[in-house]
Coordinates of C-alpha atoms in Angstrom, one line a residue:
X263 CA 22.4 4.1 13.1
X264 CA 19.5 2.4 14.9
X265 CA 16.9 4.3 16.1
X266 CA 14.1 2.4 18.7
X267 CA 10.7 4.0 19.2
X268 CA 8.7 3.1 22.1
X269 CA 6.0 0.5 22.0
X270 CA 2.2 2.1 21.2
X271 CA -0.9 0.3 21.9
X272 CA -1.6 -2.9 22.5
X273 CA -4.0 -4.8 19.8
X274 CA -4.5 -8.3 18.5
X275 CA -1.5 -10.6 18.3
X276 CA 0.2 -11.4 14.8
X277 CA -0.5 -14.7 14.1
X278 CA 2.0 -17.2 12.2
X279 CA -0.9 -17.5 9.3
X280 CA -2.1 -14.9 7.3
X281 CA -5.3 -13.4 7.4
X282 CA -8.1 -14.7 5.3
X283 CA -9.2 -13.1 2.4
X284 CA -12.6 -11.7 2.0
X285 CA -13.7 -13.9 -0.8
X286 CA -12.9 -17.2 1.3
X287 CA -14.5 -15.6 4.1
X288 CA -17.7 -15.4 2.0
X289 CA -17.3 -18.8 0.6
X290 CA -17.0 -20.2 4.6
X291 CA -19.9 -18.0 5.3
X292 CA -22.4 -19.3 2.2
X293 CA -21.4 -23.0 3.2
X294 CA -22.5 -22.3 6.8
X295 CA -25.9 -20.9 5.9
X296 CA -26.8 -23.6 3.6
X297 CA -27.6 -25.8 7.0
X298 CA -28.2 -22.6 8.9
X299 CA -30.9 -21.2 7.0
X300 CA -31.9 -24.2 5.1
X301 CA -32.7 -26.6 7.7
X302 CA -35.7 -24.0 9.3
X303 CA -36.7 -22.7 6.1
X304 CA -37.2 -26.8 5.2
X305 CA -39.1 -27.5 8.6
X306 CA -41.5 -24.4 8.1
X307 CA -41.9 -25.8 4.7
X308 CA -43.0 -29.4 5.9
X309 CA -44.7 -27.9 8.9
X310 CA -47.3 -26.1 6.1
X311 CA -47.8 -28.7 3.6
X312 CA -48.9 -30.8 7.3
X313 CA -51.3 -28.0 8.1
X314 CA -49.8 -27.8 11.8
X315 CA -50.6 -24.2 13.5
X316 CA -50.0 -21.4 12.6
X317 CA -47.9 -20.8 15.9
X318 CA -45.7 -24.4 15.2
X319 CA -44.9 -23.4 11.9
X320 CA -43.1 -19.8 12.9
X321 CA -41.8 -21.1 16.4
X322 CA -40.2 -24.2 15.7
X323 CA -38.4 -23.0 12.8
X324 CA -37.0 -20.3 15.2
X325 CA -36.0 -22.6 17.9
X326 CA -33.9 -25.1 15.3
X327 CA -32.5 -21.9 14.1
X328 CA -31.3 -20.8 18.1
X329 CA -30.5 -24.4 18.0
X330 CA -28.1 -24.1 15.0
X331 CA -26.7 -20.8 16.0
X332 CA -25.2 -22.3 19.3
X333 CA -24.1 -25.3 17.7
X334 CA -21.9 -23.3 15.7
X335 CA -21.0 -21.1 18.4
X336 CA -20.1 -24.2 20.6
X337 CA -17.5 -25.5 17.0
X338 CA -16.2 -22.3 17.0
X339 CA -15.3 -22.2 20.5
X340 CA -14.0 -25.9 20.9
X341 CA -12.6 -25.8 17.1
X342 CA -11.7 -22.2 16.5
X343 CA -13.7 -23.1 13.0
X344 CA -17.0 -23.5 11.8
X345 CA -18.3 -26.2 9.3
X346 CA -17.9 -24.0 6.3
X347 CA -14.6 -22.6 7.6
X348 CA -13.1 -26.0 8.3
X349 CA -13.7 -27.1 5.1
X350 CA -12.0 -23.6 3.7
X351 CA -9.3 -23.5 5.9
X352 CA -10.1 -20.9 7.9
X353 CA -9.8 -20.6 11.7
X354 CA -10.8 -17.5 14.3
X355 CA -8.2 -16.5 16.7
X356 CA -8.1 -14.1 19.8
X357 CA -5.4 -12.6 22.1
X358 CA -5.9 -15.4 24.4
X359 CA -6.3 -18.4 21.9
X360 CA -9.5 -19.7 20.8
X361 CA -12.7 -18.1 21.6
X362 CA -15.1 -18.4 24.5
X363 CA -18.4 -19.6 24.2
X364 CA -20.0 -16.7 25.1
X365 CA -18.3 -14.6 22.6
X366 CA -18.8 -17.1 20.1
X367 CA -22.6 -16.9 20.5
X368 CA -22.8 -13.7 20.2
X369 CA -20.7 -13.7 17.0
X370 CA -23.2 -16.3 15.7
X371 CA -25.9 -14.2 16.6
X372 CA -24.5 -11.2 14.9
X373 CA -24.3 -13.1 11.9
X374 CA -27.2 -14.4 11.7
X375 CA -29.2 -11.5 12.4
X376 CA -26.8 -9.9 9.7
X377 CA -28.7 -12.1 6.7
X378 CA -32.1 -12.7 6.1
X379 CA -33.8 -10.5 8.9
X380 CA -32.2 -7.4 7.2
X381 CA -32.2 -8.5 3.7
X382 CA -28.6 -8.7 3.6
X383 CA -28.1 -5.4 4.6
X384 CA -26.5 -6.4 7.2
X385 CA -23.8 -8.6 5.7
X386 CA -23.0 -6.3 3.1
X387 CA -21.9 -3.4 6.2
X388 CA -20.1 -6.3 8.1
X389 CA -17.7 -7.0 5.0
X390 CA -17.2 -3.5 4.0
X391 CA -15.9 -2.9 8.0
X392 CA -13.9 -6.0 6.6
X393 CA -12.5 -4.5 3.7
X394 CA -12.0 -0.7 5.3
X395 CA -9.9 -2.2 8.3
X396 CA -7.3 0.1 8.2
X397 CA -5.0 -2.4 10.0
X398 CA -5.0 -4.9 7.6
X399 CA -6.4 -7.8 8.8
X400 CA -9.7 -7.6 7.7
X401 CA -11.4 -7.8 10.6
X402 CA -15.5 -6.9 10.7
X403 CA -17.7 -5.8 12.9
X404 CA -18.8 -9.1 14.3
X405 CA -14.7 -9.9 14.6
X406 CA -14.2 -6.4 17.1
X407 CA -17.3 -7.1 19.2
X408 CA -15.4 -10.2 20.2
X409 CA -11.5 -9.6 19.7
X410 CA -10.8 -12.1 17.2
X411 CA -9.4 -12.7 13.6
X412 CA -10.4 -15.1 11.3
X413 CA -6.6 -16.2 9.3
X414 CA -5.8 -18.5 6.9
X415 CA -4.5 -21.5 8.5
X416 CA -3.8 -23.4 5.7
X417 CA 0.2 -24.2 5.8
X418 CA 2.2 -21.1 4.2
X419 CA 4.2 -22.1 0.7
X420 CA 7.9 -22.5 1.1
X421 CA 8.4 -19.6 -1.5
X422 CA 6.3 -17.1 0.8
X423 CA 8.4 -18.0 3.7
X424 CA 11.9 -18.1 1.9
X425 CA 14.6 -15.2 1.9
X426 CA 13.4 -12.2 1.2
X427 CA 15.4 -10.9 -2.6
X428 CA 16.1 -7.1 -3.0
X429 CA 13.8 -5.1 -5.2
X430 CA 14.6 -2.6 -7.0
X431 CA 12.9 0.8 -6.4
X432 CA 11.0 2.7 -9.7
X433 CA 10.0 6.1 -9.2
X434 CA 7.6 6.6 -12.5
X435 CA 8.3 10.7 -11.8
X436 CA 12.5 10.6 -11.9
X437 CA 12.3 8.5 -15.1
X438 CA 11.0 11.5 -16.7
X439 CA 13.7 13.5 -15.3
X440 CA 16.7 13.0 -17.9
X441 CA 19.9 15.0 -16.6
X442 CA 21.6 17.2 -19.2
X443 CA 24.3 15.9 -21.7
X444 CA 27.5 16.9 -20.1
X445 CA 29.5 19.5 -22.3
X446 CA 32.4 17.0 -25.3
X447 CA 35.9 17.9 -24.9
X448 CA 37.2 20.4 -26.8
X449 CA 34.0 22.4 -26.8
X450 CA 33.7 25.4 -24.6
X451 CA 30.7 25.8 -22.6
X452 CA 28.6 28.8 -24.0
X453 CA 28.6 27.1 -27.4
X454 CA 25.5 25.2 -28.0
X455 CA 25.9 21.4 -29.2
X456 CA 23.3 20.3 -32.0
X457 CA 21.6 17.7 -30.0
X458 CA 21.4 13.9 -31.6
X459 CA 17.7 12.6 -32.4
X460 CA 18.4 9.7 -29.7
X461 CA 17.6 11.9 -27.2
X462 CA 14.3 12.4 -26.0
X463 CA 14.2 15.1 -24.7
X464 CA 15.7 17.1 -27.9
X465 CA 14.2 15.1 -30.5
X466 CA 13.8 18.2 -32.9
X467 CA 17.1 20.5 -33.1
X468 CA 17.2 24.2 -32.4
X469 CA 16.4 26.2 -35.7
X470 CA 19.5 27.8 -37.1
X471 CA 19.7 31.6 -37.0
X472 CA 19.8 32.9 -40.5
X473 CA 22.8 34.9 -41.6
X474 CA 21.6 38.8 -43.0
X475 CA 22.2 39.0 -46.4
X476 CA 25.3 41.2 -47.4
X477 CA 24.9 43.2 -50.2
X478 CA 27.8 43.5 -52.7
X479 CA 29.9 46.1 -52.8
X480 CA 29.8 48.7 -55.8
X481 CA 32.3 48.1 -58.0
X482 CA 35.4 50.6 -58.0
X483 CA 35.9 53.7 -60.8
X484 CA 38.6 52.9 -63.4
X485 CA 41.8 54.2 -61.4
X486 CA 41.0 53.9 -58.1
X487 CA 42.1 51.5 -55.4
X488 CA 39.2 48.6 -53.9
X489 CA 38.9 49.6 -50.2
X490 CA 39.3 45.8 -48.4
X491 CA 35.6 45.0 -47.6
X492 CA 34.9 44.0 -44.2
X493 CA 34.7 40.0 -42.8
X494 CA 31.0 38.9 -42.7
X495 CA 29.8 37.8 -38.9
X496 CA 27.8 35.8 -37.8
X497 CA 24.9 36.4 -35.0
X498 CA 25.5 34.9 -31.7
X499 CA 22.9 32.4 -31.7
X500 CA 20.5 32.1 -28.4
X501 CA 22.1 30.3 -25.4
X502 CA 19.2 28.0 -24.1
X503 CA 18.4 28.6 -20.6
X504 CA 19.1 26.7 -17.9
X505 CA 16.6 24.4 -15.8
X506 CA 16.7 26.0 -12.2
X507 CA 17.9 23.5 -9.8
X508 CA 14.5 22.5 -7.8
X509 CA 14.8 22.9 -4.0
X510 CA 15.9 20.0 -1.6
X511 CA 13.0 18.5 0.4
X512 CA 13.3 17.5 3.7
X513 CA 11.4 14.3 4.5
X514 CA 10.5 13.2 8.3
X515 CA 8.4 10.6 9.3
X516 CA 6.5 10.8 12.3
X517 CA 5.7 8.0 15.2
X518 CA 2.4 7.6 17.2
X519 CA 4.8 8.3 19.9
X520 CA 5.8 11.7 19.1
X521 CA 9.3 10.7 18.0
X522 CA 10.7 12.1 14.2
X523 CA 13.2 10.1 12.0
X524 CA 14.7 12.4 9.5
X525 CA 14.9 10.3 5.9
X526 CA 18.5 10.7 4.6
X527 CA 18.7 8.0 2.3
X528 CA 17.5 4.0 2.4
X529 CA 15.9 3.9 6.5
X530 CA 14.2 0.4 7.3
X531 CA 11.4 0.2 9.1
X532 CA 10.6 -3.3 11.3
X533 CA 11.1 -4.6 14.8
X534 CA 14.7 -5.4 14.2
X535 CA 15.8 -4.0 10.9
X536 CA 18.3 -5.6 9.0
X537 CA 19.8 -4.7 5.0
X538 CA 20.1 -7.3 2.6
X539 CA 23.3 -8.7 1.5
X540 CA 25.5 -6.3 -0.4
X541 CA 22.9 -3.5 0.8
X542 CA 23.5 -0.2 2.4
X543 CA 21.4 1.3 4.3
X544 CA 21.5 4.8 6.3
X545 CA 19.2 4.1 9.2
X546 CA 17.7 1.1 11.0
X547 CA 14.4 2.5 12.8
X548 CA 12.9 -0.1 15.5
X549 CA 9.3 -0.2 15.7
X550 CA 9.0 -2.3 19.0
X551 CA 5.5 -3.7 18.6
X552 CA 3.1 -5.3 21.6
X553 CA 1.4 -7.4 19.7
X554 CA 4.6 -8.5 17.2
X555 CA 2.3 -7.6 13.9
X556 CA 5.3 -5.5 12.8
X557 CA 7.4 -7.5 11.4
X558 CA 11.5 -7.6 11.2
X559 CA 12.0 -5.9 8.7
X560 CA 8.6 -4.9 7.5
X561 CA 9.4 -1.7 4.8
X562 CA 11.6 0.6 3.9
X563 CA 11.4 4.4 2.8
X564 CA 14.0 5.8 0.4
X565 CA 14.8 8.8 -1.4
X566 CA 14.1 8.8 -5.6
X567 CA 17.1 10.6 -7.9
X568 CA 14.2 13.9 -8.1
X569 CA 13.9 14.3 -4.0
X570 CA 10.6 12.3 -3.5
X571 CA 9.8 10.2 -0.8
X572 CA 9.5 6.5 -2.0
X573 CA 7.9 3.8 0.2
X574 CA 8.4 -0.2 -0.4
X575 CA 6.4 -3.3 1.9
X576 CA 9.8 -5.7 2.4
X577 CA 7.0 -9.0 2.2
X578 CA 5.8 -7.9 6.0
X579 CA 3.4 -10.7 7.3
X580 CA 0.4 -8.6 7.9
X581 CA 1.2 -5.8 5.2
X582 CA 1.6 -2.0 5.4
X583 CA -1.4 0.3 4.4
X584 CA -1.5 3.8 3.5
X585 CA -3.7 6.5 4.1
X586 CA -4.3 9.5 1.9
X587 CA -7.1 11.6 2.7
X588 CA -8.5 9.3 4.5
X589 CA -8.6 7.0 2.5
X590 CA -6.8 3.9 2.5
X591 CA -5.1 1.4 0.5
X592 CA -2.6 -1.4 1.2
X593 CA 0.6 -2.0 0.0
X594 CA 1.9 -4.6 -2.3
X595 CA 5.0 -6.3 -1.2
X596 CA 8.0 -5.1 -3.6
X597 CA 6.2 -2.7 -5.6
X598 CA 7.0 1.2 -4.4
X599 CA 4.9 4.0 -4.1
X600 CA 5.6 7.3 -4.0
X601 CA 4.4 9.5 -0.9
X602 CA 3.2 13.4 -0.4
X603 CA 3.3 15.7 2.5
X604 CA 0.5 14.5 5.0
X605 CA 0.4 10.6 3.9
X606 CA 0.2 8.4 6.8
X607 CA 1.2 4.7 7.1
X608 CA 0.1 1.8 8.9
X609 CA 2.7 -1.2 9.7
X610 CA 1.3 -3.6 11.7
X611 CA 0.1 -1.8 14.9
X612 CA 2.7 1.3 14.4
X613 CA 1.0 4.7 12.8
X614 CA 3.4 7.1 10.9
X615 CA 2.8 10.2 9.5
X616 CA 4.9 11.6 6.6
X617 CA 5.7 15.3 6.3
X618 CA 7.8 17.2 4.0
X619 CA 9.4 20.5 3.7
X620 CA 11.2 22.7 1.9

């Protein structure tokens, strides 16, 4: 069964590279400011030791510094890539290619104001917004002001790109759920088995019920017949009782759009779902996506042995994320996670929220 959801918003395009990470960013970043900050801070420098005016010394370290800012902006519009990110291998991409020069100024100039004039107070908000982008890309401030996205452009590694290989799905919470020993032959149901010590979960054996002590019969007068003294019984010992059978949850996930996918079993999530080899799934959900960051197949959600809702990233290109009061955190491709009633995921530019019921 394939289900297709209509298309949401339109965002930034996916990109065939992956986005940058925020410590290369950082790296790309310190290498720029070396010339940007060092070259004025040297020419106020020499401008003092030649006593020049007062005025020359704070002006013409500001001009070479509006001089530096647009000839960065004017690399990263004909380049896509400043200095620092060149050497990195980092590159800034928008919707309609490479950025203009306009709005590569002004990303300069956002950067640069974001450094020394506040301390670096303002570099330290502009890589949080970085590291809180809920859509995974890591895009700052500075990078929605003008559209872009600043991706890793070095070439991908064969193994990245190469088939994807099935993962098997741990739930940490039905591991601890061990179903009963069924009942040996020959034994009828209501009489309890002595557990072995291999199992865990009756390590230590019921306590025996003792038997109440008899007393002995007097013994009989010369002459008179021994009435037959009745059999010993034993007490019934304690039937354990019996787990009651938890109650079936009902898991749906939720589009942006309004339309509900019920979870019956192993339901794939992407722009054109498809199982592995040898795998079986029970619903192929389409996410048609604008802006193609959803990938193929980009996760899967699948029902644990104990009714909970499991949910796996498939290797998606630019990752799944998932929000739990409100906070969020992404996904690591292969490695599942259980969800709860209200959780809400991000693939790519698709929003899903999770609800359960009993």
């Amino acid at each position: 069964m394939t289900t297709t959801l209509p298309p949401g918003p339109a965002v930034l395009p996916a990109t065939a590279v992956r986005p940058a990470d925020l410590e290369r960013r950082l790296h790309a970043y310190a290498l720029d400011r070396v010339a940007g900050w060092g070259l004025p801070l040297g020419l106020a420098a020499a401008l003092v030791v030649g006593e020049a005016a007062t005025w020359l010394v704070v002006l013409a370290p500001l001009l070479l510094g509006a001089v530096l800012v647009v000839l960065g902006a004017a690399l990263l519009s004909s380049r896509g890539a400043t200095p620092g990110m060149a050497l990195l291998g980092l590159r800034v991409e928008t919707p309609g290619g490479a950025l203009t020069l306009s709005a590569a100024v002004r990303r300069q100039a956002v950067l640069a104001l974001a450094g020394l004039p506040t301390f670096g107070l303002g570099l330290a908000t502009l890589a949080w917004t970085a590291a809180a982008d809920v859509s995974g890309r890591r895009r700052g401030w500075h990078d929605e002001l003008v559209g872009a996205v600043v991706v890793d452009a070095r070439p991908v590694p064969a193994a990245v790109v190469g088939p994807e290989r099935p993962q098997p799905i741990v739930n940490l919470t039905a591991m601890r759920l061990v179903p009963p020993e069924p009942t040996p032959a020959g034994v009828a149901p209501d009489v309890p088995v002595t557990p072995t010590p291999a199992d865990p979960l009756h390590a230590t054996p019921l306590p025996a019920t003792p038997l109440p002590a008899t007393p002995e019969p007097p013994a009989p007068a010369p002459g008179r017949r021994r009435a037959a003294a009745p059999a010993a019984t034993r007490a019934p010992e304690p039937v354990p009782p019996r787990r009651a059978a938890r109650p079936e949850t009902r898991w749906r996930a939720t589009a942006d759009t309004g339309e509900t996918v019920l979870v019956r079993g192993l339901t794939l999530l992407g722009r054109g779902p498809q199982p592995r080899e040898g795998e079986s799934a029970a619903d192929l959900v389409a996410l048609p996506s604008t802006d193609m960051s959803v990938s193929k197949t980009h996760a899967q959600l699948q029902l644990s042995d104990d009714g909970s809702l499991v949910v796996m990233d498939r290797g998606s290109t630019n990752g799944s994320v998932l929000i739990r009061q409100g906070v969020p955190r992404h996904l690591s491709a292969g490695r599942p996670v259980t969800l709860l009633d209200g959780d809400v995921l991000h693939l790519g530019d698709r929003v899903l929220e999770i609800s359960g019921e009993r």
